[in-house]
Coordinates of C-alpha atoms in Angstrom, one line a residue:
X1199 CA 154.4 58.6 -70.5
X1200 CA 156.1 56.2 -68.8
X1201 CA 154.3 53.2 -71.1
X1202 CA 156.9 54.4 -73.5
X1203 CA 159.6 52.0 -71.7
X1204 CA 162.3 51.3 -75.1
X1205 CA 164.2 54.8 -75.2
X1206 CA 163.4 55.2 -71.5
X1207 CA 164.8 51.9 -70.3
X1208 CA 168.1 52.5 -72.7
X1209 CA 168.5 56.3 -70.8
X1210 CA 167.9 54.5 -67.7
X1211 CA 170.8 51.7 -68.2
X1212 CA 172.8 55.3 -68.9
X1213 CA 172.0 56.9 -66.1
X1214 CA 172.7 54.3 -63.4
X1215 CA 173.3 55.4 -59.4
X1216 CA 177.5 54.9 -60.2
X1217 CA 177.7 57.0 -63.1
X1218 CA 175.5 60.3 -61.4
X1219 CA 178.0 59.7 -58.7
X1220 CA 180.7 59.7 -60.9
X1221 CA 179.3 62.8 -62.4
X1222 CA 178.7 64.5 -59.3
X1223 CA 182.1 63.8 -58.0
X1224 CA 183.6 64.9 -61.5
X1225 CA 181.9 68.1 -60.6
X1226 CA 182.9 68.8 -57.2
X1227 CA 186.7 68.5 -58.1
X1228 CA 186.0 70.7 -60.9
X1229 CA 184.4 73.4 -58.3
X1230 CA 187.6 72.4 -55.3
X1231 CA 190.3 72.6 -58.8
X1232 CA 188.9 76.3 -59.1
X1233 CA 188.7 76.8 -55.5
X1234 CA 192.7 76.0 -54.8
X1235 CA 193.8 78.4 -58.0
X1236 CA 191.9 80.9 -56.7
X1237 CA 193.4 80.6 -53.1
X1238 CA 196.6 80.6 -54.8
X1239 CA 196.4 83.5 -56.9
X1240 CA 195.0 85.5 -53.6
X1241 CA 191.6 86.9 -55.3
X1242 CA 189.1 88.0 -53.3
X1243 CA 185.8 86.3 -54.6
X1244 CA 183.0 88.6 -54.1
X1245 CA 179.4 87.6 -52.0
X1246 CA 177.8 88.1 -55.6
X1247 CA 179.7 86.0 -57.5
X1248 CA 179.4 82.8 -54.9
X1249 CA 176.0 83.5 -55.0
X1250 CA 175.9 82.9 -58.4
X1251 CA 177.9 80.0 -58.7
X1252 CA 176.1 78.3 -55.5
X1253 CA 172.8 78.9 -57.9
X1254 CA 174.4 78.2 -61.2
X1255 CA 175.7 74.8 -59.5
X1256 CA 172.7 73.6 -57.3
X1257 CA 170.8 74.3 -60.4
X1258 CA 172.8 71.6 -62.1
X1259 CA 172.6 69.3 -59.5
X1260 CA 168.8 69.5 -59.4
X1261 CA 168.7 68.6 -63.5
X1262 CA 170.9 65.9 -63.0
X1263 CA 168.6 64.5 -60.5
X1264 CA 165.1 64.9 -62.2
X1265 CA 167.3 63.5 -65.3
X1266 CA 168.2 60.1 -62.6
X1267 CA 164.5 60.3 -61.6
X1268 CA 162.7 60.7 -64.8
X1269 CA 164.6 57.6 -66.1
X1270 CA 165.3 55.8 -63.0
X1271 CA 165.2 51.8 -63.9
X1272 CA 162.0 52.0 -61.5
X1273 CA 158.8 52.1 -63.0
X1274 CA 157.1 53.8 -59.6
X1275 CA 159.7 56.2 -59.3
X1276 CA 159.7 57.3 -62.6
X1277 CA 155.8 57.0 -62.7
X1278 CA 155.5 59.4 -59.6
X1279 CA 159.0 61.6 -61.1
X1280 CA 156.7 62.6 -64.7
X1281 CA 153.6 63.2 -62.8
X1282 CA 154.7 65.8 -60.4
X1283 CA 156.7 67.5 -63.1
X1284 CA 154.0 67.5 -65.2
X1285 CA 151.8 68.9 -62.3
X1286 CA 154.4 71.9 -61.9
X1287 CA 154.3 72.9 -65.7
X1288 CA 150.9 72.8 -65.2
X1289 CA 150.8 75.2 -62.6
X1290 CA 153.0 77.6 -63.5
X1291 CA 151.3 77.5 -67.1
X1292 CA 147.9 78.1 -65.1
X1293 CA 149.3 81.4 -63.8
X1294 CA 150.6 82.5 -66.5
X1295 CA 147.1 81.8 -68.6
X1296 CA 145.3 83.2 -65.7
X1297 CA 147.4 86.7 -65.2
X1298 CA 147.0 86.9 -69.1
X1299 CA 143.3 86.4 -69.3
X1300 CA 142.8 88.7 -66.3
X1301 CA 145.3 91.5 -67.7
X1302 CA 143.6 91.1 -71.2
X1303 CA 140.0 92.0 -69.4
X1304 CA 141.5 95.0 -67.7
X1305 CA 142.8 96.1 -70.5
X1306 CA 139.2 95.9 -72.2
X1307 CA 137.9 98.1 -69.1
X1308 CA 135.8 95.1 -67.8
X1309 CA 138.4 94.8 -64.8
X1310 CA 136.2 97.5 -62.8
X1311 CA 137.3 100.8 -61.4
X1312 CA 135.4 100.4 -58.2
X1313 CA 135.4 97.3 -55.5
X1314 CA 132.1 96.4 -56.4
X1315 CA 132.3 96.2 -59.9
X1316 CA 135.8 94.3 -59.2
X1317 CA 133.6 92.0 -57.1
X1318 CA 131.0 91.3 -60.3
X1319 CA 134.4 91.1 -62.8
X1320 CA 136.6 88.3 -60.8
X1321 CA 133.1 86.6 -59.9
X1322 CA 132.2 86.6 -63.6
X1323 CA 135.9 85.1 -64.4
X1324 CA 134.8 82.5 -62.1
X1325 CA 132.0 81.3 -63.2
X1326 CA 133.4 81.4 -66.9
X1327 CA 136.4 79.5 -66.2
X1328 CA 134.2 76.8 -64.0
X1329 CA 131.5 76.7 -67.0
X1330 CA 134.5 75.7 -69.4
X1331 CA 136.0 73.4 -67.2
X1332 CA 133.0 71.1 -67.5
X1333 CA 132.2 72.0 -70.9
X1334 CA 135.5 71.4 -72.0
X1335 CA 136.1 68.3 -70.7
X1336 CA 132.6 66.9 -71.5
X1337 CA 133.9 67.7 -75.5
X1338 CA 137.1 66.1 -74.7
X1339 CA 135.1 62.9 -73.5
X1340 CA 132.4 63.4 -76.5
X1341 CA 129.7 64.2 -74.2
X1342 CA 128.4 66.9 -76.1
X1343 CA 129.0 66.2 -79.6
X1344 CA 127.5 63.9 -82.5
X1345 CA 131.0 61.5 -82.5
X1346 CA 130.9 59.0 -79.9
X1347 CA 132.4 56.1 -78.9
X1348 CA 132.9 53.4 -81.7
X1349 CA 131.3 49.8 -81.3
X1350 CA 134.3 47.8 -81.6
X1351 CA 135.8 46.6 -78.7
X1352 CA 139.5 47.4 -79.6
X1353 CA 138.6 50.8 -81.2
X1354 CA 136.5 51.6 -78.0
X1355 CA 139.0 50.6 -76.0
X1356 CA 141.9 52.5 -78.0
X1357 CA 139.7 55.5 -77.9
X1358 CA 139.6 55.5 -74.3
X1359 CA 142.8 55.0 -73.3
X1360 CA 143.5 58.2 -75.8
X1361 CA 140.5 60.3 -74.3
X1362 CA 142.1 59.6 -70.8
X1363 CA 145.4 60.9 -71.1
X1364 CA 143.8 63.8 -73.3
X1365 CA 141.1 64.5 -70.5
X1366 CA 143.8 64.4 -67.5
X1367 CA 146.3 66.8 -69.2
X1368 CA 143.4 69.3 -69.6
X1369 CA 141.9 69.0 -66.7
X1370 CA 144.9 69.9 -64.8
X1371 CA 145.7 72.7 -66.6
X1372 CA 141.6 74.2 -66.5
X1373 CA 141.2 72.9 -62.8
X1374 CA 144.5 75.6 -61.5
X1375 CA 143.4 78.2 -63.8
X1376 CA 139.9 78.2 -62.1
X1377 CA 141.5 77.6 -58.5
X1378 CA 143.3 80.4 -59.2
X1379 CA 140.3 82.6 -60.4
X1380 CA 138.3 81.7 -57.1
X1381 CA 141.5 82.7 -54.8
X1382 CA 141.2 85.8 -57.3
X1383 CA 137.6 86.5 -56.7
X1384 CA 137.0 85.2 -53.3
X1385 CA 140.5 87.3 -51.9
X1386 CA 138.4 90.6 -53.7
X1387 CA 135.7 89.9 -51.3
X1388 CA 137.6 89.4 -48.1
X1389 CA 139.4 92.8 -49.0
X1390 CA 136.0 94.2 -49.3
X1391 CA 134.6 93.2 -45.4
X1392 CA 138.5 93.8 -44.1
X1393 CA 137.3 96.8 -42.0
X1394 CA 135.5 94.3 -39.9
X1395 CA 137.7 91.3 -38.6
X1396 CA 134.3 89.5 -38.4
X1397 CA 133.4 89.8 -41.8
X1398 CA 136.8 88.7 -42.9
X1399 CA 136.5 85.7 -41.4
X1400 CA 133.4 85.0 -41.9
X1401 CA 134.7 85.3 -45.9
X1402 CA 135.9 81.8 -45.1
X1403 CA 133.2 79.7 -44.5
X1404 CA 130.8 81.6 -46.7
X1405 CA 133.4 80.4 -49.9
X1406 CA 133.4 76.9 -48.6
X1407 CA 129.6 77.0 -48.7
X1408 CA 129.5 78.4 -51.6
X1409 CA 131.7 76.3 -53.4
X1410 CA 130.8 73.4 -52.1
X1411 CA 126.9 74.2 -53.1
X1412 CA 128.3 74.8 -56.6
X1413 CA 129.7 71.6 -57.1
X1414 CA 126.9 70.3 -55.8
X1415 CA 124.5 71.7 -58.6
X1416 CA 127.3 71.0 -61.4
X1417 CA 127.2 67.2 -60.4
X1418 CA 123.4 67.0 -60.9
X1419 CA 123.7 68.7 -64.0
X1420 CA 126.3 66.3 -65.3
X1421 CA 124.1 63.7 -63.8
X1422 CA 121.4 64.6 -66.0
X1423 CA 123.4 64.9 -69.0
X1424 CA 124.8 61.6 -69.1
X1425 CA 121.4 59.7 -68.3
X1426 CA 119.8 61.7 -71.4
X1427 CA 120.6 58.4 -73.9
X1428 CA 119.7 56.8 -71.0
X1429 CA 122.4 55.5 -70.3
X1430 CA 125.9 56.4 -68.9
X1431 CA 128.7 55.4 -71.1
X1432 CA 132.0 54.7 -70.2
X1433 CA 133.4 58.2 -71.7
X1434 CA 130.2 60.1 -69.6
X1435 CA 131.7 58.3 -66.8
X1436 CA 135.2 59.1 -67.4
X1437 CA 134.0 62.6 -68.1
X1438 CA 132.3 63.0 -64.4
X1439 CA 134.9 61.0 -62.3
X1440 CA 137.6 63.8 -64.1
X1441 CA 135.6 66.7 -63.3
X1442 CA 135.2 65.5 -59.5
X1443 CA 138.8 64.8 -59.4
X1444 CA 139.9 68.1 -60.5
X1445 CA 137.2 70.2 -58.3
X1446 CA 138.3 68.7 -55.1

């Protein structure tokens, strides 16, 4: 994103550190202009309305600043500015995906009535969301597939560069969807031991474990999946480092 440097370097002459001050102080004797007619006129403002235009305003200021960040003459700073926007869309997209998925198999009846057969649902979500995650991304990479990389260096190269951004924007997206589903799932099972204070926190380590054994097994099968050509290509290692990345 920030490669594209033409239109971003021309918004970031714009948006230089005088004019947002200007702005900002364009703004704030708009907000004291209103202030001193009010106090003339003798109206009471209410605690609701300040409310409202404290939000209305910091919300302002806030745009204006991602706007200085996001084309800030800095490449770092507006390197580091897209990607943590870009990991707050994701996260709030994950949720959203997440609470419709789950609402959509309650509404189907697979949700569970019972604790134990919420237990076997949210695990079940779990370990669909995790088996897509790698599947996924290993079809984003052309892992699993018949096209793979082309044997020109520039295409190859090309191809790459593409398949990277492709498999970093989806592997943010699937890796807080299935956070999300193991805080669902393993949250179920502390709720189910919370009589005992024990068994809740012994909820704890036993996820860790678990986890941690599950990644475990999903690296050796990815393992075994790229040395099947014998061989691991430069996409079957892009597709491994990604999947690590996003588990941890």
């Amino acid at each position: 994103v920030v490669g594209r440097g033409s239109g971003q370097a021309a918004m970031a002459g714009r948006l230089t550190t005088p004019r947002v001050l200007h702005m900002a102080m364009l703004a704030f004797a708009a907000v004291l202009s209103v202030v001193a007619a009010e106090e003339e006129e003798e109206i009471k403002v209410s605690s609701l309305n300040m409310g409202v235009a404290l939000m209305l305003l910091g919300s302002i200021g806030f745009i204006m600043l991602l706007c200085y960040l996001m084309f800030h003459p800095d490449k770092d700073i507006r390197l580091y500015s897209w990607k943590v926007i870009c990991a707050t869309i994701s996260i709030f997209v994950a949720v959203l995906l997440f609470q419709a998925f789950d609402g959509i198999v309650k509404f189907l009846g697979f949700g569970g009535t019972t604790l134990t057969t919420q237990l076997i649902s949210r695990f079940t979500q779990l370990g669909v969301w995790f088996t897509i995650l790698q599947v996924f991304l290993a079809y984003v990479c052309r892992v699993c597939g018949k096209q793979g990389l082309p044997d020109d260096k520039e295409q190859r190269e090309e191809v790459l560069e593409k398949m990277e951004l492709d498999i970093k924007c989806w592997a943010t997206l699937l890796g807080h969807i299935t956070g999300f589903s193991s805080i669902h799932a393993w949250c179920t099972l502390q709720q189910a031991v919370s009589n005992s204070q024990l068994g809740a926190l012994l909820a704890i380590p036993v996820a860790g474990i678990s986890l941690w054994g599950v990644h475990i097994a999903a690296d050796c099968v990815r393992e075994k999946v790229a040395a099947m050509d014998g061989r691991k290509d430069d996409n079957e290692k892009l597709w491994d480092e990604e999947v690590e990345e996003t588990m941890e």
